[in-house]
Amino acid sequence: MTVIFDMDGILLDTEKVSRRSWKAQEQRFHIKNIDKVLEAVTGVNANESRRVLLATQGQDFPYEDFMRATHESFMEIVSREGVPVKPYAKEILQNLKQAGAAAALASSTDRQNVIWELRDTGLLPWLDQLVCGDMIHASKPAPDIYLAACRMMYVRPENAYAVEDSYNGVRSASAAGMKVLMVPDLLPPTEEMRRLAAGIFPSLKETWEYLKQKMNG
């Protein structure tokens, strides 16, 4: 069995930190409809975030300044509170490894930050491959990142599972032809998500129970 995980909102509880860092800059940068913007950029890479912000805030929006400010806010939070790990994240990775299954990552976050966060939380050794946002041109919801992860893992997409929390992530893995397991974080499941996902679970613990049943036939 091959399972490919998203990172933010699935293995790490960093979506909430990202939202806090964006909200901290809302007034300074006069962000309009920030909740809708945050929904649109959840699960996408930097290129798509730029496109969304310029489309919603105007082509003259100071994107680089804004991203520097939000990154500083993010780092202030995690330096004070630590990088938050989702419940049962390490356990599901360890269980998969002990069961002889393969686990990889398909995250829209850039590789440098992915490695730093996974190393800091002790999750890095449990993942066989990493595919990150700056390694792929087309962001989620395009299927590219999951197709690349499947190639790196030498598995056909239809024979692999993806574990996702965001709408864009579920769309991406589904478009790649994978079996998608959704563990909602900040975004509640919609009818579209129920249609695209093979299962929707309240936490990674229930996700592991499902995968264990599949492995045991």
PDB file of N, CA and C in Angstrom, residues 113-151:
ATOM      1  N   ASN A 113      10.876  24.904   3.634  1.00  0.00           N
ATOM      2  CA  ASN A 113      10.023  24.956   4.823  1.00  0.00           C
ATOM      3  C   ASN A 113       9.468  23.581   5.187  1.00  0.00           C
ATOM      4  N   VAL A 114       9.168  22.770   4.167  1.00  0.00           N
ATOM      5  CA  VAL A 114       8.683  21.415   4.434  1.00  0.00           C
ATOM      6  C   VAL A 114       9.712  20.635   5.245  1.00  0.00           C
ATOM      7  N   ILE A 115      10.958  20.655   4.792  1.00  0.00           N
ATOM      8  CA  ILE A 115      12.001  19.892   5.470  1.00  0.00           C
ATOM      9  C   ILE A 115      12.226  20.426   6.872  1.00  0.00           C
ATOM     10  N   TRP A 116      12.253  21.749   7.007  1.00  0.00           N
ATOM     11  CA  TRP A 116      12.460  22.326   8.336  1.00  0.00           C
ATOM     12  C   TRP A 116      11.336  21.926   9.296  1.00  0.00           C
ATOM     13  N   GLU A 117      10.095  22.036   8.854  1.00  0.00           N
ATOM     14  CA  GLU A 117       8.969  21.741   9.738  1.00  0.00           C
ATOM     15  C   GLU A 117       8.884  20.255  10.068  1.00  0.00           C
ATOM     16  N   LEU A 118       9.107  19.396   9.080  1.00  0.00           N
ATOM     17  CA  LEU A 118       9.042  17.959   9.334  1.00  0.00           C
ATOM     18  C   LEU A 118      10.202  17.493  10.212  1.00  0.00           C
ATOM     19  N   ARG A 119      11.373  18.079  10.009  1.00  0.00           N
ATOM     20  CA  ARG A 119      12.515  17.725  10.852  1.00  0.00           C
ATOM     21  C   ARG A 119      12.288  18.193  12.285  1.00  0.00           C
ATOM     22  N   ASP A 120      11.743  19.403  12.420  1.00  0.00           N
ATOM     23  CA  ASP A 120      11.503  19.975  13.744  1.00  0.00           C
ATOM     24  C   ASP A 120      10.499  19.141  14.536  1.00  0.00           C
ATOM     25  N   THR A 121       9.548  18.554  13.846  1.00  0.00           N
ATOM     26  CA  THR A 121       8.497  17.791  14.520  1.00  0.00           C
ATOM     27  C   THR A 121       8.805  16.292  14.603  1.00  0.00           C
ATOM     28  N   GLY A 122       9.909  15.866  14.005  1.00  0.00           N
ATOM     29  CA  GLY A 122      10.282  14.459  14.056  1.00  0.00           C
ATOM     30  C   GLY A 122       9.552  13.566  13.080  1.00  0.00           C
ATOM     31  N   LEU A 123       8.861  14.148  12.102  1.00  0.00           N
ATOM     32  CA  LEU A 123       8.086  13.346  11.151  1.00  0.00           C
ATOM     33  C   LEU A 123       8.880  12.977   9.895  1.00  0.00           C
ATOM     34  N   LEU A 124       9.960  13.702   9.627  1.00  0.00           N
ATOM     35  CA  LEU A 124      10.689  13.523   8.363  1.00  0.00           C
ATOM     36  C   LEU A 124      11.159  12.087   8.129  1.00  0.00           C
ATOM     37  N   PRO A 125      11.712  11.394   9.128  1.00  0.00           N
ATOM     38  CA  PRO A 125      12.231  10.044   8.857  1.00  0.00           C
ATOM     39  C   PRO A 125      11.170   9.026   8.441  1.00  0.00           C
ATOM     40  N   TRP A 126       9.908   9.338   8.683  1.00  0.00           N
ATOM     41  CA  TRP A 126       8.845   8.375   8.408  1.00  0.00           C
ATOM     42  C   TRP A 126       8.271   8.506   7.001  1.00  0.00           C
ATOM     43  N   LEU A 127       8.789   9.445   6.213  1.00  0.00           N
ATOM     44  CA  LEU A 127       8.290   9.672   4.854  1.00  0.00           C
ATOM     45  C   LEU A 127       9.346   9.254   3.837  1.00  0.00           C
ATOM     46  N   ASP A 128       8.917   8.509   2.821  1.00  0.00           N
ATOM     47  CA  ASP A 128       9.853   7.968   1.831  1.00  0.00           C
ATOM     48  C   ASP A 128      10.224   8.976   0.752  1.00  0.00           C
ATOM     49  N   GLN A 129       9.313   9.861   0.400  1.00  0.00           N
ATOM     50  CA  GLN A 129       9.560  10.864  -0.634  1.00  0.00           C
ATOM     51  C   GLN A 129       8.814  12.141  -0.299  1.00  0.00           C
ATOM     52  N   LEU A 130       9.356  13.265  -0.773  1.00  0.00           N
ATOM     53  CA  LEU A 130       8.715  14.568  -0.604  1.00  0.00           C
ATOM     54  C   LEU A 130       8.550  15.221  -1.972  1.00  0.00           C
ATOM     55  N   VAL A 131       7.345  15.641  -2.286  1.00  0.00           N
ATOM     56  CA  VAL A 131       7.103  16.479  -3.462  1.00  0.00           C
ATOM     57  C   VAL A 131       6.498  17.777  -2.942  1.00  0.00           C
ATOM     58  N   CYS A 132       7.142  18.911  -3.257  1.00  0.00           N
ATOM     59  CA  CYS A 132       6.779  20.185  -2.644  1.00  0.00           C
ATOM     60  C   CYS A 132       6.324  21.195  -3.692  1.00  0.00           C
ATOM     61  N   GLY A 133       5.725  22.274  -3.200  1.00  0.00           N
ATOM     62  CA  GLY A 133       5.103  23.239  -4.098  1.00  0.00           C
ATOM     63  C   GLY A 133       6.045  23.884  -5.084  1.00  0.00           C
ATOM     64  N   ASP A 134       7.308  24.115  -4.685  1.00  0.00           N
ATOM     65  CA  ASP A 134       8.251  24.758  -5.591  1.00  0.00           C
ATOM     66  C   ASP A 134       8.908  23.773  -6.548  1.00  0.00           C
ATOM     67  N   MET A 135       8.515  22.508  -6.485  1.00  0.00           N
ATOM     68  CA  MET A 135       9.010  21.499  -7.413  1.00  0.00           C
ATOM     69  C   MET A 135       8.031  21.260  -8.559  1.00  0.00           C
ATOM     70  N   ILE A 136       6.844  21.874  -8.467  1.00  0.00           N
ATOM     71  CA  ILE A 136       5.758  21.637  -9.419  1.00  0.00           C
ATOM     72  C   ILE A 136       5.264  22.979  -9.948  1.00  0.00           C
ATOM     73  N   HIS A 137       5.043  23.069 -11.256  1.00  0.00           N
ATOM     74  CA  HIS A 137       4.585  24.343 -11.830  1.00  0.00           C
ATOM     75  C   HIS A 137       3.103  24.577 -11.549  1.00  0.00           C
ATOM     76  N   ALA A 138       2.277  23.596 -11.858  1.00  0.00           N
ATOM     77  CA  ALA A 138       0.822  23.755 -11.701  1.00  0.00           C
ATOM     78  C   ALA A 138       0.414  23.365 -10.291  1.00  0.00           C
ATOM     79  N   SER A 139      -0.200  24.294  -9.572  1.00  0.00           N
ATOM     80  CA  SER A 139      -0.600  24.073  -8.184  1.00  0.00           C
ATOM     81  C   SER A 139      -1.847  23.198  -8.094  1.00  0.00           C
ATOM     82  N   LYS A 140      -2.060  22.595  -6.926  1.00  0.00           N
ATOM     83  CA  LYS A 140      -3.369  22.052  -6.629  1.00  0.00           C
ATOM     84  C   LYS A 140      -4.379  23.177  -6.884  1.00  0.00           C
ATOM     85  N   PRO A 141      -5.528  22.922  -7.509  1.00  0.00           N
ATOM     86  CA  PRO A 141      -6.193  21.637  -7.712  1.00  0.00           C
ATOM     87  C   PRO A 141      -5.774  20.851  -8.952  1.00  0.00           C
ATOM     88  N   ALA A 142      -4.779  21.328  -9.702  1.00  0.00           N
ATOM     89  CA  ALA A 142      -4.257  20.510 -10.801  1.00  0.00           C
ATOM     90  C   ALA A 142      -3.667  19.226 -10.222  1.00  0.00           C
ATOM     91  N   PRO A 143      -3.662  18.146 -10.975  1.00  0.00           N
ATOM     92  CA  PRO A 143      -3.211  16.854 -10.436  1.00  0.00           C
ATOM     93  C   PRO A 143      -1.698  16.677 -10.409  1.00  0.00           C
ATOM     94  N   ASP A 144      -0.940  17.645 -10.917  1.00  0.00           N
ATOM     95  CA  ASP A 144       0.493  17.462 -11.171  1.00  0.00           C
ATOM     96  C   ASP A 144       1.280  16.967  -9.968  1.00  0.00           C
ATOM     97  N   ILE A 145       1.038  17.550  -8.790  1.00  0.00           N
ATOM     98  CA  ILE A 145       1.854  17.197  -7.630  1.00  0.00           C
ATOM     99  C   ILE A 145       1.616  15.749  -7.207  1.00  0.00           C
ATOM    100  N   TYR A 146       0.394  15.282  -7.310  1.00  0.00           N
ATOM    101  CA  TYR A 146       0.108  13.893  -6.947  1.00  0.00           C
ATOM    102  C   TYR A 146       0.593  12.922  -8.013  1.00  0.00           C
ATOM    103  N   LEU A 147       0.509  13.315  -9.267  1.00  0.00           N
ATOM    104  CA  LEU A 147       1.062  12.471 -10.326  1.00  0.00           C
ATOM    105  C   LEU A 147       2.571  12.330 -10.165  1.00  0.00           C
ATOM    106  N   ALA A 148       3.236  13.439  -9.796  1.00  0.00           N
ATOM    107  CA  ALA A 148       4.686  13.396  -9.576  1.00  0.00           C
ATOM    108  C   ALA A 148       5.022  12.499  -8.382  1.00  0.00           C
ATOM    109  N   ALA A 149       4.233  12.608  -7.319  1.00  0.00           N
ATOM    110  CA  ALA A 149       4.478  11.776  -6.142  1.00  0.00           C
ATOM    111  C   ALA A 149       4.302  10.298  -6.464  1.00  0.00           C
ATOM    112  N   CYS A 150       3.286   9.971  -7.240  1.00  0.00           N
ATOM    113  CA  CYS A 150       3.077   8.574  -7.629  1.00  0.00           C
ATOM    114  C   CYS A 150       4.232   8.066  -8.487  1.00  0.00           C
ATOM    115  N   ARG A 151       4.730   8.904  -9.395  1.00  0.00           N
ATOM    116  CA  ARG A 151       5.882   8.493 -10.212  1.00  0.00           C
ATOM    117  C   ARG A 151       7.093   8.221  -9.320  1.00  0.00           C
TER     118      ARG A 151
END
